[in-house]
CSV table of C-alpha atoms in Angstrom, one decimal:
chain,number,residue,atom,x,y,z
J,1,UNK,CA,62.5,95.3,43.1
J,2,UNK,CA,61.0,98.8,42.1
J,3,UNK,CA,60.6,101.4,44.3
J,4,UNK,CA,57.0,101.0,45.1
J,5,UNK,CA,57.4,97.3,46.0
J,6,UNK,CA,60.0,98.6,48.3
J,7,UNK,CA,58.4,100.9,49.9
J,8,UNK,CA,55.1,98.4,50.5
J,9,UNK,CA,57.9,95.8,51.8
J,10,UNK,CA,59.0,98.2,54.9
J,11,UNK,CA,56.0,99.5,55.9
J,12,UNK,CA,55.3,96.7,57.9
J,13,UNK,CA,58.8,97.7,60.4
J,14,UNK,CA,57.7,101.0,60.9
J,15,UNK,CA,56.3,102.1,65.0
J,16,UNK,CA,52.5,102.5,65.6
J,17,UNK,CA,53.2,106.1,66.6
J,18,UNK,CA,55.2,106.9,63.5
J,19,UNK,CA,53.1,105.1,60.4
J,20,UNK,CA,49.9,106.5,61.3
J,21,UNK,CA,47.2,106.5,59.1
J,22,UNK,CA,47.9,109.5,56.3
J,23,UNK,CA,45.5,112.9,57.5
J,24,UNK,CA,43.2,113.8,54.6
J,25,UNK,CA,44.6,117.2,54.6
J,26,UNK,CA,47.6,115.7,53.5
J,27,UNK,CA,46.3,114.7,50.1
J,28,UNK,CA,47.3,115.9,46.8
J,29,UNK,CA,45.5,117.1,43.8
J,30,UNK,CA,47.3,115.5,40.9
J,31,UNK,CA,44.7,116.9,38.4
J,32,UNK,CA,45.5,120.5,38.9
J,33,UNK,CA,47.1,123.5,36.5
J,34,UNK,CA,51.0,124.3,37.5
J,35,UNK,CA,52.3,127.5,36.0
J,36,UNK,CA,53.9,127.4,32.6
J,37,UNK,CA,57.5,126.3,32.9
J,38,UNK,CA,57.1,124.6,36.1
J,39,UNK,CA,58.0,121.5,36.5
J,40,UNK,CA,54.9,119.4,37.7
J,41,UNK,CA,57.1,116.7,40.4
J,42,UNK,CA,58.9,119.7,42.1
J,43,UNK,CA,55.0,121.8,42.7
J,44,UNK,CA,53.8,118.4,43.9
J,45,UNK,CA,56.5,117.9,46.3
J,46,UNK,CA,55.9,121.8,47.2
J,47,UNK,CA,52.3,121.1,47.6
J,48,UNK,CA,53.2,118.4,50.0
J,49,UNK,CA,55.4,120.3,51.9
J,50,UNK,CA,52.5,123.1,52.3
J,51,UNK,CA,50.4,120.7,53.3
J,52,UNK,CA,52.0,119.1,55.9
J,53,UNK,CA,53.6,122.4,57.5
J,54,UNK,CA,49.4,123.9,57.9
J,55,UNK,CA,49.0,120.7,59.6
J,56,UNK,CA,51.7,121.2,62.0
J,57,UNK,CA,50.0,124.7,63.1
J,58,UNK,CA,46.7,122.6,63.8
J,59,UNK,CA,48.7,119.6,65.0
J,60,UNK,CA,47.7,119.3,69.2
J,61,UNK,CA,49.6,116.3,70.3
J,62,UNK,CA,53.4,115.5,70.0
J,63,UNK,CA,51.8,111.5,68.4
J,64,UNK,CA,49.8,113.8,65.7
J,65,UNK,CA,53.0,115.5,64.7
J,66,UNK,CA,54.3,111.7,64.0
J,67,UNK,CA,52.1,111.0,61.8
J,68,UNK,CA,52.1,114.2,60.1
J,69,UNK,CA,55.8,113.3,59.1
J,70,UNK,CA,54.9,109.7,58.0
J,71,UNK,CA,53.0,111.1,55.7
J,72,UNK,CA,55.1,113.9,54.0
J,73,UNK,CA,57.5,111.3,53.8
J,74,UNK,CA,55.1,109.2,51.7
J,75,UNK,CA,54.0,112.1,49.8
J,76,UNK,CA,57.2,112.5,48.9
J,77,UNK,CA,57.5,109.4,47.2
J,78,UNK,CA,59.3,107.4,49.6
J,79,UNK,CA,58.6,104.9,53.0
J,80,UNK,CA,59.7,104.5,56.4
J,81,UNK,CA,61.9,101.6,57.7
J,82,UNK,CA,63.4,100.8,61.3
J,83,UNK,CA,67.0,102.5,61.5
J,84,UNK,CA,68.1,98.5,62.7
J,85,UNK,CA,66.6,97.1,60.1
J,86,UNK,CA,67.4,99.8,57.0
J,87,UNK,CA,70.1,98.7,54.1
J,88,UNK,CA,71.9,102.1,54.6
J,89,UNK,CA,72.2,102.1,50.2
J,90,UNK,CA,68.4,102.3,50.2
J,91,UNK,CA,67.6,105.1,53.1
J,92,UNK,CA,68.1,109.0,53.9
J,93,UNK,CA,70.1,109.4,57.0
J,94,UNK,CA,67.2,111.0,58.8
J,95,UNK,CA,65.9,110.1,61.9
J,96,UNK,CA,61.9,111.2,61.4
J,97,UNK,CA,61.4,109.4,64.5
J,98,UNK,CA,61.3,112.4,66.4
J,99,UNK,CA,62.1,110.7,69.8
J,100,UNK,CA,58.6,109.2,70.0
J,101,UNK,CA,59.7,105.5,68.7
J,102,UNK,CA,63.6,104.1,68.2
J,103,UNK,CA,65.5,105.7,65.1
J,104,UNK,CA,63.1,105.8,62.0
J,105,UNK,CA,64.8,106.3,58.5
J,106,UNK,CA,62.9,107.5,55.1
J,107,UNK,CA,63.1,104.6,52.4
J,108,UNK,CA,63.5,105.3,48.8
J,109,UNK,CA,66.1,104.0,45.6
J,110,UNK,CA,69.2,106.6,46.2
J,111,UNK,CA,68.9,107.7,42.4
J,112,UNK,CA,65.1,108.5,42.7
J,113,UNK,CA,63.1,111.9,42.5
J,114,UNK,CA,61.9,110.3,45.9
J,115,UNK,CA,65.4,110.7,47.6
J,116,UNK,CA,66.2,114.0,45.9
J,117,UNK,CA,63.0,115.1,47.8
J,118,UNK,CA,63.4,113.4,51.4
J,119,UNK,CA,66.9,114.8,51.8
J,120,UNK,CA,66.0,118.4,50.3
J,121,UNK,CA,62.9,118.9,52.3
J,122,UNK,CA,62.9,116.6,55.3
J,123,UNK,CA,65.6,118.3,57.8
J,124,UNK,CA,64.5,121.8,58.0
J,125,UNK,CA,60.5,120.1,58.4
J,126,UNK,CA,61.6,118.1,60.9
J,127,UNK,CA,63.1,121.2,62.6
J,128,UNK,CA,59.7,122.6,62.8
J,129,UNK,CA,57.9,119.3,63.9
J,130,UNK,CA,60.6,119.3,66.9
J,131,UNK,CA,59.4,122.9,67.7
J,132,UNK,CA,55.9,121.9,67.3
J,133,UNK,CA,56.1,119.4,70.0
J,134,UNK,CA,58.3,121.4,72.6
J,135,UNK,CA,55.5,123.7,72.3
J,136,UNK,CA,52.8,120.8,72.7
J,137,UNK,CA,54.9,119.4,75.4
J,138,UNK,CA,55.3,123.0,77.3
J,139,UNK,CA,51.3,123.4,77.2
J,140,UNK,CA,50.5,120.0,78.4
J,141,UNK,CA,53.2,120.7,81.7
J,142,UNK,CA,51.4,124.1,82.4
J,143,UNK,CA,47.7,122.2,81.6
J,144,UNK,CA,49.1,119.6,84.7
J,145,UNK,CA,49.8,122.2,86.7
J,146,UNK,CA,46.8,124.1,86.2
J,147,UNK,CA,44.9,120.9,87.9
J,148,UNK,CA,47.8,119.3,89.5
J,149,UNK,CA,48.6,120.0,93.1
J,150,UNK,CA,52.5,120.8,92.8
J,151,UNK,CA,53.2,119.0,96.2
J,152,UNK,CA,51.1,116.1,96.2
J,153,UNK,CA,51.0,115.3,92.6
J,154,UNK,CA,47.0,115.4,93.0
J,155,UNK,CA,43.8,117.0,91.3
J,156,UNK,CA,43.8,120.4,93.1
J,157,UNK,CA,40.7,121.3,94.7
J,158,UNK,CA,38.8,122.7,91.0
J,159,UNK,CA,39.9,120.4,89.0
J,160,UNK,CA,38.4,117.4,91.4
J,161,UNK,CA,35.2,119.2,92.1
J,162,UNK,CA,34.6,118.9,88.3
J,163,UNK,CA,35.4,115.9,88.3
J,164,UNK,CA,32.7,115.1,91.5
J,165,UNK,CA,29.7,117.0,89.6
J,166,UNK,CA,30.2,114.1,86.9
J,167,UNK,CA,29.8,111.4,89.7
J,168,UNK,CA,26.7,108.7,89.3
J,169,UNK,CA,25.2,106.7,92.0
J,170,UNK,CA,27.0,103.3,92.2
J,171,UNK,CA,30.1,105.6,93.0
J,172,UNK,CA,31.5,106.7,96.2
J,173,UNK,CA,33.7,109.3,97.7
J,174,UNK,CA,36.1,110.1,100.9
J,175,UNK,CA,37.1,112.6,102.3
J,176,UNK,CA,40.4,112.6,104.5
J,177,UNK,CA,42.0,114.6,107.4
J,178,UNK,CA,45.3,114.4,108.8
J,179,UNK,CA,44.8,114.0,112.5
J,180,UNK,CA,47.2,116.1,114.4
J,181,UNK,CA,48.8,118.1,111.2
J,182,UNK,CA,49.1,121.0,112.4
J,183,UNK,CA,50.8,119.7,115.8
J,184,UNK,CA,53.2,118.0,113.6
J,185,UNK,CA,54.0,120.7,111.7
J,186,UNK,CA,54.4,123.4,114.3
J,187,UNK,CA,56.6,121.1,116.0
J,188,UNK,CA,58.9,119.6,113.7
J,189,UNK,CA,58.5,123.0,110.9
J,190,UNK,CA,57.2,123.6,107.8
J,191,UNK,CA,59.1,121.3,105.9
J,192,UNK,CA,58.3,117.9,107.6
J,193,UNK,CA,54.7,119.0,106.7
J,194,UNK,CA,55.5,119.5,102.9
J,195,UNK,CA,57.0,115.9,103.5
J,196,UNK,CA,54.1,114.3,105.3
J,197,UNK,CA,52.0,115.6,102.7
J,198,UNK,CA,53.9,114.1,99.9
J,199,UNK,CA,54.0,110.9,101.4
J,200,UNK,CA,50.5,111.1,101.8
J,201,UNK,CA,49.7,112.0,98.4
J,202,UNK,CA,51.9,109.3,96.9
J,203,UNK,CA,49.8,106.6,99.5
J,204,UNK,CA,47.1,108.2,98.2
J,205,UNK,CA,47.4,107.5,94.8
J,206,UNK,CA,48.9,104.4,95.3
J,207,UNK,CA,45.8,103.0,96.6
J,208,UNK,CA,43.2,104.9,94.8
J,209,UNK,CA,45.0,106.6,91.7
J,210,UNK,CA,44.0,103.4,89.6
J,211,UNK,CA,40.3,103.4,89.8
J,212,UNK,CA,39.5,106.5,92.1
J,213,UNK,CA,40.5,110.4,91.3
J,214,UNK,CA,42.3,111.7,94.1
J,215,UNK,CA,42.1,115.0,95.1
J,216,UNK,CA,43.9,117.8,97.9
J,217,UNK,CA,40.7,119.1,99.3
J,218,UNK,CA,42.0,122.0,101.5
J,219,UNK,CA,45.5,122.4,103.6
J,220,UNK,CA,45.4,118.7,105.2
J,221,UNK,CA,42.5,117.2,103.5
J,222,UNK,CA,42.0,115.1,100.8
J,223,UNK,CA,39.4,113.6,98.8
J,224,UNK,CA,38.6,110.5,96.4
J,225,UNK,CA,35.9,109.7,94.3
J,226,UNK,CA,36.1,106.1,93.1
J,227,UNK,CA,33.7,105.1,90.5
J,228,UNK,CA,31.7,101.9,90.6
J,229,UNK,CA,32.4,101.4,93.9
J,230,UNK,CA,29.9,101.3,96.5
J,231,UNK,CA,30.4,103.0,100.1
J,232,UNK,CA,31.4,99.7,102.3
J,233,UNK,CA,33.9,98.4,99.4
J,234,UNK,CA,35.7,101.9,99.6
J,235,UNK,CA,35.5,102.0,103.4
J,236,UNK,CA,37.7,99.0,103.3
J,237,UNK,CA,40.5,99.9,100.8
J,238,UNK,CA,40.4,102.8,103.4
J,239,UNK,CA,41.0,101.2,106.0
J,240,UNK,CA,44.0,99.5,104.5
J,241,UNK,CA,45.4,102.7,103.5
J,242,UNK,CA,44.8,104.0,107.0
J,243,UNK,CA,47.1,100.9,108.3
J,244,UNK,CA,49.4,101.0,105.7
J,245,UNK,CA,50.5,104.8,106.5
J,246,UNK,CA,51.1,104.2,110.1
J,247,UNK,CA,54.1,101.4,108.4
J,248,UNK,CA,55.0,104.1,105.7
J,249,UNK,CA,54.7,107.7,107.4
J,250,UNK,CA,57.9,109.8,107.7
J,251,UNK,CA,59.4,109.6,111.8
J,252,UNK,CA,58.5,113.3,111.7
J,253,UNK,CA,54.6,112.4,110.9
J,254,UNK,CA,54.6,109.7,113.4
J,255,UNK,CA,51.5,111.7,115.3
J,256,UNK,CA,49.2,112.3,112.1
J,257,UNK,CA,46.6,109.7,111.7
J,258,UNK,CA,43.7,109.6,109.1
J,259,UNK,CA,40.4,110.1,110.1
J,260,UNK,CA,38.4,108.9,106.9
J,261,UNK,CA,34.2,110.1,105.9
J,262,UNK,CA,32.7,107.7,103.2
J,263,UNK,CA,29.7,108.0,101.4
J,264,UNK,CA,28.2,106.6,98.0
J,265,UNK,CA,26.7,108.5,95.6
J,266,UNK,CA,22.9,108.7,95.2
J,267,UNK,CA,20.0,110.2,92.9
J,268,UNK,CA,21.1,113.6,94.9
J,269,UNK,CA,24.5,113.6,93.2
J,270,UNK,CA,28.1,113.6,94.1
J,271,UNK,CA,27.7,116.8,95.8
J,272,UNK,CA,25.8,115.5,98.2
J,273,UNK,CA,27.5,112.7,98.9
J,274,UNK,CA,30.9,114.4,99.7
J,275,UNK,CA,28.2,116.3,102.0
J,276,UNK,CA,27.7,113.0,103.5
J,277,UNK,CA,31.5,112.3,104.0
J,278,UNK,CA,32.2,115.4,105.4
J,279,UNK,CA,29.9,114.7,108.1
J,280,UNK,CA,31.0,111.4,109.1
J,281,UNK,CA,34.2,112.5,108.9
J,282,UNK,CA,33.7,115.1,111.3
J,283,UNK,CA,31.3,112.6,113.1
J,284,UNK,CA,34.9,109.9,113.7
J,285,UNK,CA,37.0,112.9,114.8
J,286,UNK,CA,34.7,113.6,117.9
J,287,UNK,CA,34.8,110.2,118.6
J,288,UNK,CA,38.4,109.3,118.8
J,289,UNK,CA,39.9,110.2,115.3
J,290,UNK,CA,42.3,107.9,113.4
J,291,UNK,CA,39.3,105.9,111.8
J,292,UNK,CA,37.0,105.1,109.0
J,293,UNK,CA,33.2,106.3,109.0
J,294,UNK,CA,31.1,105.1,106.5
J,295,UNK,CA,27.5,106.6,105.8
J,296,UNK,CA,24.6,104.0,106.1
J,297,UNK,CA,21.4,105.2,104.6
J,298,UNK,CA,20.0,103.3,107.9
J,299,UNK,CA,22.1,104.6,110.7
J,300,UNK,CA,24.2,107.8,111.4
J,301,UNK,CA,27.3,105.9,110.9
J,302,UNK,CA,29.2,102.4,111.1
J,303,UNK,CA,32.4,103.5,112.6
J,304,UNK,CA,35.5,100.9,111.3
């Protein structure tokens, strides 16, 4: 077998996230001048190397750093094989896997210019790549907490509002208060409110994290946009939630109820229907609280 019918054999075991397709700025002019006295394979895997460490510097997710390593790999004249599957003659004792996929080995014939390459170059690249992704991996936990609510696991308040102003009609929205929070909280202190509220939040996404986007609105209210759903149809799921926290509810939260506004989305835009939810939701507190109020374009309210 030569080494290019090896490589083309083990392609086929390598992950998804590792053998992605090769990045054209990983390509090599083969047709270029090399100083006199240098020896053209050793500038070409230099070359490589260059290339691949600028696209680390541009690289913005931990999956495009794999792929940037699959293909230094290949532009250095070898392949990529499962660990589990690798004849351990035939493979550097590299794991380019980089923790994205199981253990991924460079392929090439141990006696190669390929193999002199891999294990020259590889280790201190994939050095880099690892620090490349801490980084990516740092940024994307600040990013979540920038529009995460730290408690409740939620948008925050912005980052759902942006969300809203790119609502269409067809979708609806709720908003939500926590009947007797404060009570609650005075009563049994601050931190079987920070509990309530979690178990809220996690309810909350439970129910509506699939389709809707779920939101912490202010202290105790919360909000839900859920798209392609129209006001009576969201009314319902809210109701369910509304039964299913009086099961799940800490002991400490066992006064806080839901009172639930719902409204769909019209030609005056999400805006205005969280307008519309407000209301109603207002509208079922001073009639009783712990309920669902829907908006109906042809009454002030159905009350369920």
């Amino acid at each position: 077998m030569t080494e290019e019918r090896g490589r083309r054999g083990h392609d086929d075991l390598v992950p998804p996230s590792v053998a992605a397709a090769r990045p054209a700025h990983a390509r090599h002019d083969s047709g270029r001048a090399y100083p006199p006295g240098t020896n053209s394979q050793d500038t070409s895997a230099v070359g490589a190397e260059l290339a691949a460490t600028q696209a680390l510097l541009r690289a913005e997710s931990a999956n495009e750093v794999g792929a940037i390593v699959s293909t230094l790999v290949h532009d250095l004249g070898g392949a990529l094989v499962v660990a589990r599957y690798a004849d351990p003659a035939m493979t550097v004792p590299v794991d380019v896997s980089l923790g994205l996929s199981e253990p991924v080995l460079p392929f090439a014939d141990p006696v190669s210019v390929a193999a002199m390459r891999l294990g020259a170059i590889l280790p201190e690249f994939l050095e880099a790549a690892r620090l490349v992704i801490s980084r990516l991996q740092a940024q994307q936990r600040r990013d979540e907490e920038a529009t995460h609510d730290h408690l409740t696991g939620v948008l925050t308040r912005r980052a759902w509002m942006r969300r809203l102003s790119r609502a269409v009609p067809g979708d609806s929205v709720c908003l939500i208060d926590l009947d007797h929070f404060k009570a609650a909280n005075d009563t049994h202190g601050h931190a079987a409110g920070d509990a309530a509220l979690r178990a809220f939040g996690a309810l909350l996404l439970h129910t509506l994290g699939a389709d809707g986007v779920c939101g912490r609105y202010g202290g105790d209210e919360f909000v839900a946009l859920a798209p392609r759903q129209d006001a009576a149809r969201l009314a319902a799921t809210c109701d369910r939630m509304r039964h299913q926290w009086e099961v799940e509810r800490p002991r400490t939260a066992a006064l806080i109820g839901l009172t639930i506004g719902v409204a769909e989305v019209d030609e005056r835009g999400g805006r205005a229907a969280l307008q519309r939810a407000d209301a109603a939701m207002y509208d079922g507190k001073t009639h009783g609280r712990d309920r669902t109020v829907r908006v109906d374009d042809d009454a002030e309210g159905v009350t369920t």
